[in-house]
mmCIF file with all atom_site columns, N, CA and C in Angstrom:
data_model
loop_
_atom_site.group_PDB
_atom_site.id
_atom_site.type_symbol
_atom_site.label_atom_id
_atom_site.label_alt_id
_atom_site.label_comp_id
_atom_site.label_asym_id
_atom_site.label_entity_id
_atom_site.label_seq_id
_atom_site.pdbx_PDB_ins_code
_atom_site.Cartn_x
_atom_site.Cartn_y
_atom_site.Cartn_z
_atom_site.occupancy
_atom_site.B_iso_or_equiv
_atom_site.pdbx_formal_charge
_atom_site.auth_seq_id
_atom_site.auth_comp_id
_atom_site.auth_asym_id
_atom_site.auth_atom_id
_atom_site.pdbx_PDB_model_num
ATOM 1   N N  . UNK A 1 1  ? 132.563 70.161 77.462 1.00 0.00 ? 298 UNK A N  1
ATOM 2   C CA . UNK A 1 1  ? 132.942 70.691 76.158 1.00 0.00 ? 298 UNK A CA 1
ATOM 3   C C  . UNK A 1 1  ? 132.232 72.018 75.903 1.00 0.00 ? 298 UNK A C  1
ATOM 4   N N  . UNK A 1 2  ? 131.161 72.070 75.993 1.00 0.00 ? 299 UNK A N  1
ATOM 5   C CA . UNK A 1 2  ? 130.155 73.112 76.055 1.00 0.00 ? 299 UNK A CA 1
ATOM 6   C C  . UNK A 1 2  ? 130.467 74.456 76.649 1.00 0.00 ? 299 UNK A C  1
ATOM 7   N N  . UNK A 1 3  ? 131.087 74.383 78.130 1.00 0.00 ? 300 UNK A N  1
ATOM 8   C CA . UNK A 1 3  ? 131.629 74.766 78.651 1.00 0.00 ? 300 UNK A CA 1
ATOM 9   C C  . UNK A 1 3  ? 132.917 76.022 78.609 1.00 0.00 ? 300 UNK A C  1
ATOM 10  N N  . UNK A 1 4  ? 133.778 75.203 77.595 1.00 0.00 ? 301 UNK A N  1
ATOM 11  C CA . UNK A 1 4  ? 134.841 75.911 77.394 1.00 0.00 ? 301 UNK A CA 1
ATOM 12  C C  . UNK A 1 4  ? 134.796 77.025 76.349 1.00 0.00 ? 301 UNK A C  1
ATOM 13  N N  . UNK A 1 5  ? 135.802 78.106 76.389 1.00 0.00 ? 302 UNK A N  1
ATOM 14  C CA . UNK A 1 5  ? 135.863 79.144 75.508 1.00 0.00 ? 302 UNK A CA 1
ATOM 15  C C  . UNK A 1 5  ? 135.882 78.339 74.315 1.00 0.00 ? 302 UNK A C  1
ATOM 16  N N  . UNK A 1 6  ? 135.488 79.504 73.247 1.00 0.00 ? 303 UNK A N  1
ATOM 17  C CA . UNK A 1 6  ? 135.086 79.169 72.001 1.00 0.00 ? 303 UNK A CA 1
ATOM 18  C C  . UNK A 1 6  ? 137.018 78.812 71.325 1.00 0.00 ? 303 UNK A C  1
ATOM 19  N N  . UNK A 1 7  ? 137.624 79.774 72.082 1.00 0.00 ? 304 UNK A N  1
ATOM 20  C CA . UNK A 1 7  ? 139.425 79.481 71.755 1.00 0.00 ? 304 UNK A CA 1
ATOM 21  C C  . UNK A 1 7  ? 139.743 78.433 71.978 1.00 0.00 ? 304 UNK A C  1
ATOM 22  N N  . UNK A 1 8  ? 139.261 77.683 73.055 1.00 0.00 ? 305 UNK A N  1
ATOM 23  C CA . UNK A 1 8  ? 140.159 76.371 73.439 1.00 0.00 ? 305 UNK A CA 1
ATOM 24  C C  . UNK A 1 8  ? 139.548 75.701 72.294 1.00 0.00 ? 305 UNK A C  1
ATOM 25  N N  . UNK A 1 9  ? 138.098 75.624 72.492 1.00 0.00 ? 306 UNK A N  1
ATOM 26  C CA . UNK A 1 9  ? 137.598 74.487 71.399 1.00 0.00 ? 306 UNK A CA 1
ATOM 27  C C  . UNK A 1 9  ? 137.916 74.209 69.897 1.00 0.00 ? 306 UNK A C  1
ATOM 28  N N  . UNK A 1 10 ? 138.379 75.915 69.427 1.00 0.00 ? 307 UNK A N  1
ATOM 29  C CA . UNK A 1 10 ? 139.198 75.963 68.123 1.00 0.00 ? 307 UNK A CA 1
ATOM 30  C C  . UNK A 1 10 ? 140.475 75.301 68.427 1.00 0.00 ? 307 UNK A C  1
ATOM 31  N N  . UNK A 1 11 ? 141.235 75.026 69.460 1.00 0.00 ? 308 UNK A N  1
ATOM 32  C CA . UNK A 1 11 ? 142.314 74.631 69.579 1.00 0.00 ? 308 UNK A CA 1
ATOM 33  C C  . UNK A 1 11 ? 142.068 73.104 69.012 1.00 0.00 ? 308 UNK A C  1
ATOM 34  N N  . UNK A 1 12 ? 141.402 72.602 69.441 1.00 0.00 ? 309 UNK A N  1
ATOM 35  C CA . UNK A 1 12 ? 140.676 70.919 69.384 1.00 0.00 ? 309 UNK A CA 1
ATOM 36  C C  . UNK A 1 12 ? 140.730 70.594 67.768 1.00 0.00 ? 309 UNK A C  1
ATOM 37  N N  . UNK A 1 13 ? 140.018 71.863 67.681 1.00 0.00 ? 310 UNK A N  1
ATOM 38  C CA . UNK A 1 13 ? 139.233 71.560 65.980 1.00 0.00 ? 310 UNK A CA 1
ATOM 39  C C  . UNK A 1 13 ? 140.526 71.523 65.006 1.00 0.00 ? 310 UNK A C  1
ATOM 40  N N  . UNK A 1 14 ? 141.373 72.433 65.631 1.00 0.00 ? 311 UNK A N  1
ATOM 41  C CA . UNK A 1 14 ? 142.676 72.563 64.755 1.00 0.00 ? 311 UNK A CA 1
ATOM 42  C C  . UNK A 1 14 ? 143.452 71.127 65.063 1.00 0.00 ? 311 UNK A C  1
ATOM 43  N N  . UNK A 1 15 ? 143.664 70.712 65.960 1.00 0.00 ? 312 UNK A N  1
ATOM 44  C CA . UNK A 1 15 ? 144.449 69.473 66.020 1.00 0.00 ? 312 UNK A CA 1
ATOM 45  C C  . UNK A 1 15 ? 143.505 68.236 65.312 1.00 0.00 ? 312 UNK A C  1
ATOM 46  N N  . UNK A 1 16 ? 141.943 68.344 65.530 1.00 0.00 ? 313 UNK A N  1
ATOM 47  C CA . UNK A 1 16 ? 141.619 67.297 64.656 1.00 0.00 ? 313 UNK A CA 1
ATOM 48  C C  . UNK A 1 16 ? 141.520 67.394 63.031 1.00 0.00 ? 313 UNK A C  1
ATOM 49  N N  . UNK A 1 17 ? 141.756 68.393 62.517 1.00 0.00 ? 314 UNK A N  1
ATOM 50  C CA . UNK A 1 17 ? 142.228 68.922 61.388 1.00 0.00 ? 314 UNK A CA 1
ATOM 51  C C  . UNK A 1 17 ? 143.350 68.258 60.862 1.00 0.00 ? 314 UNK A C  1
ATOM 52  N N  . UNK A 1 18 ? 144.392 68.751 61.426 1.00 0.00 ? 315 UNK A N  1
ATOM 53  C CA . UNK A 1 18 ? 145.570 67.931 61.360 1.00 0.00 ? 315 UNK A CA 1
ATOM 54  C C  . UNK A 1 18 ? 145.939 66.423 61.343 1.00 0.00 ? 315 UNK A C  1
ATOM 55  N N  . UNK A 1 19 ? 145.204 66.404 62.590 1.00 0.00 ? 316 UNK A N  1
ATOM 56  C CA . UNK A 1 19 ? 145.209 64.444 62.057 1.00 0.00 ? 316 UNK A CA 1
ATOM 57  C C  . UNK A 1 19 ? 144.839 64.077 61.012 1.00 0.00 ? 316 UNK A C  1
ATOM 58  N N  . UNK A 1 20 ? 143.177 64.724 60.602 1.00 0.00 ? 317 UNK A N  1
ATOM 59  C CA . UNK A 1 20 ? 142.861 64.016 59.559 1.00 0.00 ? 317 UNK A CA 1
ATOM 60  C C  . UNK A 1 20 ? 143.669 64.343 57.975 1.00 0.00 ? 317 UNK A C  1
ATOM 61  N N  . UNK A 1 21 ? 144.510 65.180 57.999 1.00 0.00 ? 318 UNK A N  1
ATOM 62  C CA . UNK A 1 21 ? 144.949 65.611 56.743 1.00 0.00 ? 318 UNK A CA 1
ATOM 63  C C  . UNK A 1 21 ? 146.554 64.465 57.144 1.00 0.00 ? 318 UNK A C  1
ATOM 64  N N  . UNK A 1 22 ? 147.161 64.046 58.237 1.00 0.00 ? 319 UNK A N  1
ATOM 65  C CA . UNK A 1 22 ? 148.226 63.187 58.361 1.00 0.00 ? 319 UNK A CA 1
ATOM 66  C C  . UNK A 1 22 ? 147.788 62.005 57.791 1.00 0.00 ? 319 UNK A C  1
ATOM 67  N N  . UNK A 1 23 ? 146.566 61.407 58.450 1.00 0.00 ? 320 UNK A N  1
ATOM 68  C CA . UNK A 1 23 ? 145.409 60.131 58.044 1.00 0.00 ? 320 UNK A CA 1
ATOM 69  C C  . UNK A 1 23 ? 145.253 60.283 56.341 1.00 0.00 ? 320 UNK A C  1
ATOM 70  N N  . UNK A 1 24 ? 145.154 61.324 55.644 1.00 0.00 ? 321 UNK A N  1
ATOM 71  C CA . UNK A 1 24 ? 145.196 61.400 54.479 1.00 0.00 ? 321 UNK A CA 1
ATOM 72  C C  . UNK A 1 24 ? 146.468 61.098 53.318 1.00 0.00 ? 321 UNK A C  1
ATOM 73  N N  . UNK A 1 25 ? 147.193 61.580 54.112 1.00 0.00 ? 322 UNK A N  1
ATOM 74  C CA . UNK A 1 25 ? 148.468 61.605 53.487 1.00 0.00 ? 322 UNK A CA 1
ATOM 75  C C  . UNK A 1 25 ? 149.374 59.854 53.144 1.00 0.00 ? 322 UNK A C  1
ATOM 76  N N  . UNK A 1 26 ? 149.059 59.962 54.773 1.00 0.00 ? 323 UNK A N  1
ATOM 77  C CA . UNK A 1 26 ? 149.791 58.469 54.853 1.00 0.00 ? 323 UNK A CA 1
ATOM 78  C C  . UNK A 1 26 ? 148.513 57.299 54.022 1.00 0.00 ? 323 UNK A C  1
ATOM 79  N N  . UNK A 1 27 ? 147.365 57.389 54.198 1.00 0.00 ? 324 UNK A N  1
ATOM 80  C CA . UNK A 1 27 ? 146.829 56.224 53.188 1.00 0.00 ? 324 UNK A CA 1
ATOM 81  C C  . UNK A 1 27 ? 145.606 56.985 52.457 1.00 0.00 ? 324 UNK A C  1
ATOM 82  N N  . UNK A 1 28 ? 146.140 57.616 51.516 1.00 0.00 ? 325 UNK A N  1
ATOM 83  C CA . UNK A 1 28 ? 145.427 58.367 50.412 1.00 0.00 ? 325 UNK A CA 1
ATOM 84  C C  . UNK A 1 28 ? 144.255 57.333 49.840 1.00 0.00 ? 325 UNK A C  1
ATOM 85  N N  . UNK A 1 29 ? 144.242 56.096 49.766 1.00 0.00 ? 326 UNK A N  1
ATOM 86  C CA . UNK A 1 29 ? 142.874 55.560 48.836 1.00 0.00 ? 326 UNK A CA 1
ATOM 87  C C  . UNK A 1 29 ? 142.083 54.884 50.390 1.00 0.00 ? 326 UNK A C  1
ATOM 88  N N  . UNK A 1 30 ? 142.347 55.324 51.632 1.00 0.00 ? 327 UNK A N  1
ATOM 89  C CA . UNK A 1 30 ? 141.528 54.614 52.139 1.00 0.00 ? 327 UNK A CA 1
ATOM 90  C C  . UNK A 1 30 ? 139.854 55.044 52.729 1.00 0.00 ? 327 UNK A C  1
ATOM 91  N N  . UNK A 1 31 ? 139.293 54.294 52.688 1.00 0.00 ? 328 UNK A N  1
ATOM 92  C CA . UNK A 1 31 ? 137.815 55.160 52.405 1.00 0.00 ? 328 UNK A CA 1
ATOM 93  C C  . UNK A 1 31 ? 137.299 54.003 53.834 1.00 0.00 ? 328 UNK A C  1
ATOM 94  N N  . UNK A 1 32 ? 136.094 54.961 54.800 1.00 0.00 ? 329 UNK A N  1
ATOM 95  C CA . UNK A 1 32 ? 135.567 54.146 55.058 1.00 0.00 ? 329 UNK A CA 1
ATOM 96  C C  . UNK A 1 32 ? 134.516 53.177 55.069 1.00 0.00 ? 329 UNK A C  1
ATOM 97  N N  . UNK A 1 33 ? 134.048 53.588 53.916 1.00 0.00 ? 330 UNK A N  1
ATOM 98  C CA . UNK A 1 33 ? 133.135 52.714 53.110 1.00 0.00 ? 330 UNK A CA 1
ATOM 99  C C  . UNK A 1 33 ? 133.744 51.283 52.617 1.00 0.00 ? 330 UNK A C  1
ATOM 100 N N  . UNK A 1 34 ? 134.661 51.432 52.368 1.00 0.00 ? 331 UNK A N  1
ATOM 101 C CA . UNK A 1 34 ? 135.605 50.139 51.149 1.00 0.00 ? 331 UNK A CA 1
ATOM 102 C C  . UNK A 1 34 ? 136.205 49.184 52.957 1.00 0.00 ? 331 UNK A C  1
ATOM 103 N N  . UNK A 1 35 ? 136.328 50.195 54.109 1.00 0.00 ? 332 UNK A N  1
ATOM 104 C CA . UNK A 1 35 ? 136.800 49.115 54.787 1.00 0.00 ? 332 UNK A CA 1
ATOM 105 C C  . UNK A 1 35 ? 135.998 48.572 55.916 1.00 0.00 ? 332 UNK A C  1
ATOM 106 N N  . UNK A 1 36 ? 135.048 48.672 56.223 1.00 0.00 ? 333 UNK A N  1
ATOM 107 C CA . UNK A 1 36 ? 134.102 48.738 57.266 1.00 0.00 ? 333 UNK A CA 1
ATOM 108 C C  . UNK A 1 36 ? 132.718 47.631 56.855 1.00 0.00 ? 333 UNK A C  1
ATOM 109 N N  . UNK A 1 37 ? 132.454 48.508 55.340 1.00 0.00 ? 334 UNK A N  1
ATOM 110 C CA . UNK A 1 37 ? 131.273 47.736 55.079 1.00 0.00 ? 334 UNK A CA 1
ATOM 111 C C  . UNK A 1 37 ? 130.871 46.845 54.319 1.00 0.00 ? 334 UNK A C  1
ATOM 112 N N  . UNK A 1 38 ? 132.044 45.961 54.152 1.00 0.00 ? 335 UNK A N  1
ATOM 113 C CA . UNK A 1 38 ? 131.895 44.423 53.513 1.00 0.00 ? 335 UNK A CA 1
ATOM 114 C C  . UNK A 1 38 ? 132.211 43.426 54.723 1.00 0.00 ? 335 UNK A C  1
ATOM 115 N N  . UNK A 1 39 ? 132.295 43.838 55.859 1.00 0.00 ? 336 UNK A N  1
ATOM 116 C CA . UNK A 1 39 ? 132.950 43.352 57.096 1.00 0.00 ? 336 UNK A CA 1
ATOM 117 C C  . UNK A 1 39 ? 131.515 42.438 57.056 1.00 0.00 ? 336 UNK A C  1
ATOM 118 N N  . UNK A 1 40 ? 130.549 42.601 57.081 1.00 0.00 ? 337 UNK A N  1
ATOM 119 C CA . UNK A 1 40 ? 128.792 42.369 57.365 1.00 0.00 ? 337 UNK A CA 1
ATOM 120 C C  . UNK A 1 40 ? 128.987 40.554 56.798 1.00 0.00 ? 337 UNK A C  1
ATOM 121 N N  . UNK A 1 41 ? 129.387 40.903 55.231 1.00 0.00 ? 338 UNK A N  1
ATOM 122 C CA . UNK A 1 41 ? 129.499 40.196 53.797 1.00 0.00 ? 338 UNK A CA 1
ATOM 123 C C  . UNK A 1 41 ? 130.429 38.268 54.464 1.00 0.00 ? 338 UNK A C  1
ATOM 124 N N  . UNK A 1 42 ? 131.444 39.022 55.067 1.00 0.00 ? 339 UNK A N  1
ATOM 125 C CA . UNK A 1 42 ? 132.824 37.772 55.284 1.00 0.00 ? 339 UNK A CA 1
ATOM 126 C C  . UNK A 1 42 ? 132.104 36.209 56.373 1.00 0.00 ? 339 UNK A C  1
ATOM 127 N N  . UNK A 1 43 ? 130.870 36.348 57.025 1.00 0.00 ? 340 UNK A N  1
ATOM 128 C CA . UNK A 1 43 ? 130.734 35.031 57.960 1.00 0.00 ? 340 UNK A CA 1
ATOM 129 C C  . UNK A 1 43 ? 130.331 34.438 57.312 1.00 0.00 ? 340 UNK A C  1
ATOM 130 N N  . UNK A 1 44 ? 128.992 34.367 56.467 1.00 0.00 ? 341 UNK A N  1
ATOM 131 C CA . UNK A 1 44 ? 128.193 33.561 55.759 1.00 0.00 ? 341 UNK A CA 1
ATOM 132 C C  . UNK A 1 44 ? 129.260 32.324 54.912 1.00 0.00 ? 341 UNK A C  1
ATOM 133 N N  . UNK A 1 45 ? 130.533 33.217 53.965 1.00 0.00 ? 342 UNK A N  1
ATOM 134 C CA . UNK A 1 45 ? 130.494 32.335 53.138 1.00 0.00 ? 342 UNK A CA 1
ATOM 135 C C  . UNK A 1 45 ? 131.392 30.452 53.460 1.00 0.00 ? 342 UNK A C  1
ATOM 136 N N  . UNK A 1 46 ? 131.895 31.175 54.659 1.00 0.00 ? 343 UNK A N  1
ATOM 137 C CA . UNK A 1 46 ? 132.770 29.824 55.408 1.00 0.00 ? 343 UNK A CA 1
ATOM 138 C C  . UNK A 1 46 ? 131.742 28.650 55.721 1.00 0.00 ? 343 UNK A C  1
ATOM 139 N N  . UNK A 1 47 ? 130.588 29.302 56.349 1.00 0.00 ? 344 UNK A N  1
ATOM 140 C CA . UNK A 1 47 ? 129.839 28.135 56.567 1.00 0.00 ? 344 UNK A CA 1
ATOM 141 C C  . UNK A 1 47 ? 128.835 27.161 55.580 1.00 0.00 ? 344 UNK A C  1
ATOM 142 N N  . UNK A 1 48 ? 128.814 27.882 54.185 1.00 0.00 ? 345 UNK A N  1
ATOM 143 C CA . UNK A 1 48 ? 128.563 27.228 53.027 1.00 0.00 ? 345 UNK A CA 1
ATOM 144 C C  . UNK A 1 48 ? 128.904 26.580 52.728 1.00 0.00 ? 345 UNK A C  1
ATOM 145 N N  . UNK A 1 49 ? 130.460 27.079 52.888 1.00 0.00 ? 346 UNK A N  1
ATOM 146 C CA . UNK A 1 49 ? 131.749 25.820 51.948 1.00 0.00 ? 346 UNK A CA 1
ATOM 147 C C  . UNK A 1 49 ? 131.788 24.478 53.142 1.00 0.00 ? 346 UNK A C  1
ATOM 148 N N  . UNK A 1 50 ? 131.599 24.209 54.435 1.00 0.00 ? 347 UNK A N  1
ATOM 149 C CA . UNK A 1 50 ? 132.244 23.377 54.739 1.00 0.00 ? 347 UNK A CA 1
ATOM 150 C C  . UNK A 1 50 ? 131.269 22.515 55.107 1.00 0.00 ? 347 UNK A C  1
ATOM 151 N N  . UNK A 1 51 ? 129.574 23.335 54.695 1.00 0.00 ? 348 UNK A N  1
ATOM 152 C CA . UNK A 1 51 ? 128.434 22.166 54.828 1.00 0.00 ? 348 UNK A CA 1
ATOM 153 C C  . UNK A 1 51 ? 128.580 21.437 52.790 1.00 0.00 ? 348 UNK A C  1
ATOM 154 N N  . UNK A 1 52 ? 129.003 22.059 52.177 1.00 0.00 ? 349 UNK A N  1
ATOM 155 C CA . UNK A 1 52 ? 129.242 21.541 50.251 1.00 0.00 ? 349 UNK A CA 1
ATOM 156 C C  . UNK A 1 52 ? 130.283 20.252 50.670 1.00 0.00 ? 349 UNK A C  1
ATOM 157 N N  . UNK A 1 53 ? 131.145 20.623 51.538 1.00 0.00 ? 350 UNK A N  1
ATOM 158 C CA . UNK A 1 53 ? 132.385 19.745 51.302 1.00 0.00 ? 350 UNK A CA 1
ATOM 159 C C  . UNK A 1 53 ? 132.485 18.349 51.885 1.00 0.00 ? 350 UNK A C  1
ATOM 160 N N  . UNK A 1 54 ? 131.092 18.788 53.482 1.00 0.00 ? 351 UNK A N  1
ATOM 161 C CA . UNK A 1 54 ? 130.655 17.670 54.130 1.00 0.00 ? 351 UNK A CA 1
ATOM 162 C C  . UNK A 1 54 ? 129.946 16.467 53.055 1.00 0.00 ? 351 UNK A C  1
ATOM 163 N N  . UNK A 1 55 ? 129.169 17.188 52.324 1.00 0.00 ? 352 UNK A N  1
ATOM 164 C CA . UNK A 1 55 ? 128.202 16.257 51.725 1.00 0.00 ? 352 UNK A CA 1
ATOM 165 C C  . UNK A 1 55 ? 128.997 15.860 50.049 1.00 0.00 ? 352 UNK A C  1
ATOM 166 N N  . UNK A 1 56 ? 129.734 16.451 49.593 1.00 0.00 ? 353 UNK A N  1
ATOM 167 C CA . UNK A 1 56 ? 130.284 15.837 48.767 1.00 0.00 ? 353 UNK A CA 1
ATOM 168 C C  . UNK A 1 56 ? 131.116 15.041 48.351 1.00 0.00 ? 353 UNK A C  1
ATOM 169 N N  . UNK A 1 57 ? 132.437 14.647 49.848 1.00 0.00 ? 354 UNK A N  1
ATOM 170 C CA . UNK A 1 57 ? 133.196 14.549 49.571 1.00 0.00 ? 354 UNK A CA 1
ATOM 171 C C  . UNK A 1 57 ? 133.373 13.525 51.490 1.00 0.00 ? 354 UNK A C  1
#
């Protein structure tokens, strides 16, 4: 990468430009905060419910 003319590498920068403004367009509220980092949050709560349900029921 380093390597190459400073032109090609603008070539790059311009196409990743573009994606990200297509990526924008097509899902305007998506953030990657809102989708990534509650992912952490989702194991815990399955294994709560089905040690409550063992013993209650």
């Amino acid at each position: 990468w380093h390597e190459l003319d400073r032109n090609v590498q603008q070539k790059y920068y311009d196409m990743a430009r573009d994606e990200r403004m297509k990526h924008m367009q097509l899902y305007p509220g998506w953030s990657a905060r809102d989708n990534y980092g509650s992912r952490k949050k989702r194991g815990t709560k399955g294994k709560k419910r089905e040690k409550s349900q063992g013993e209650n029921g």
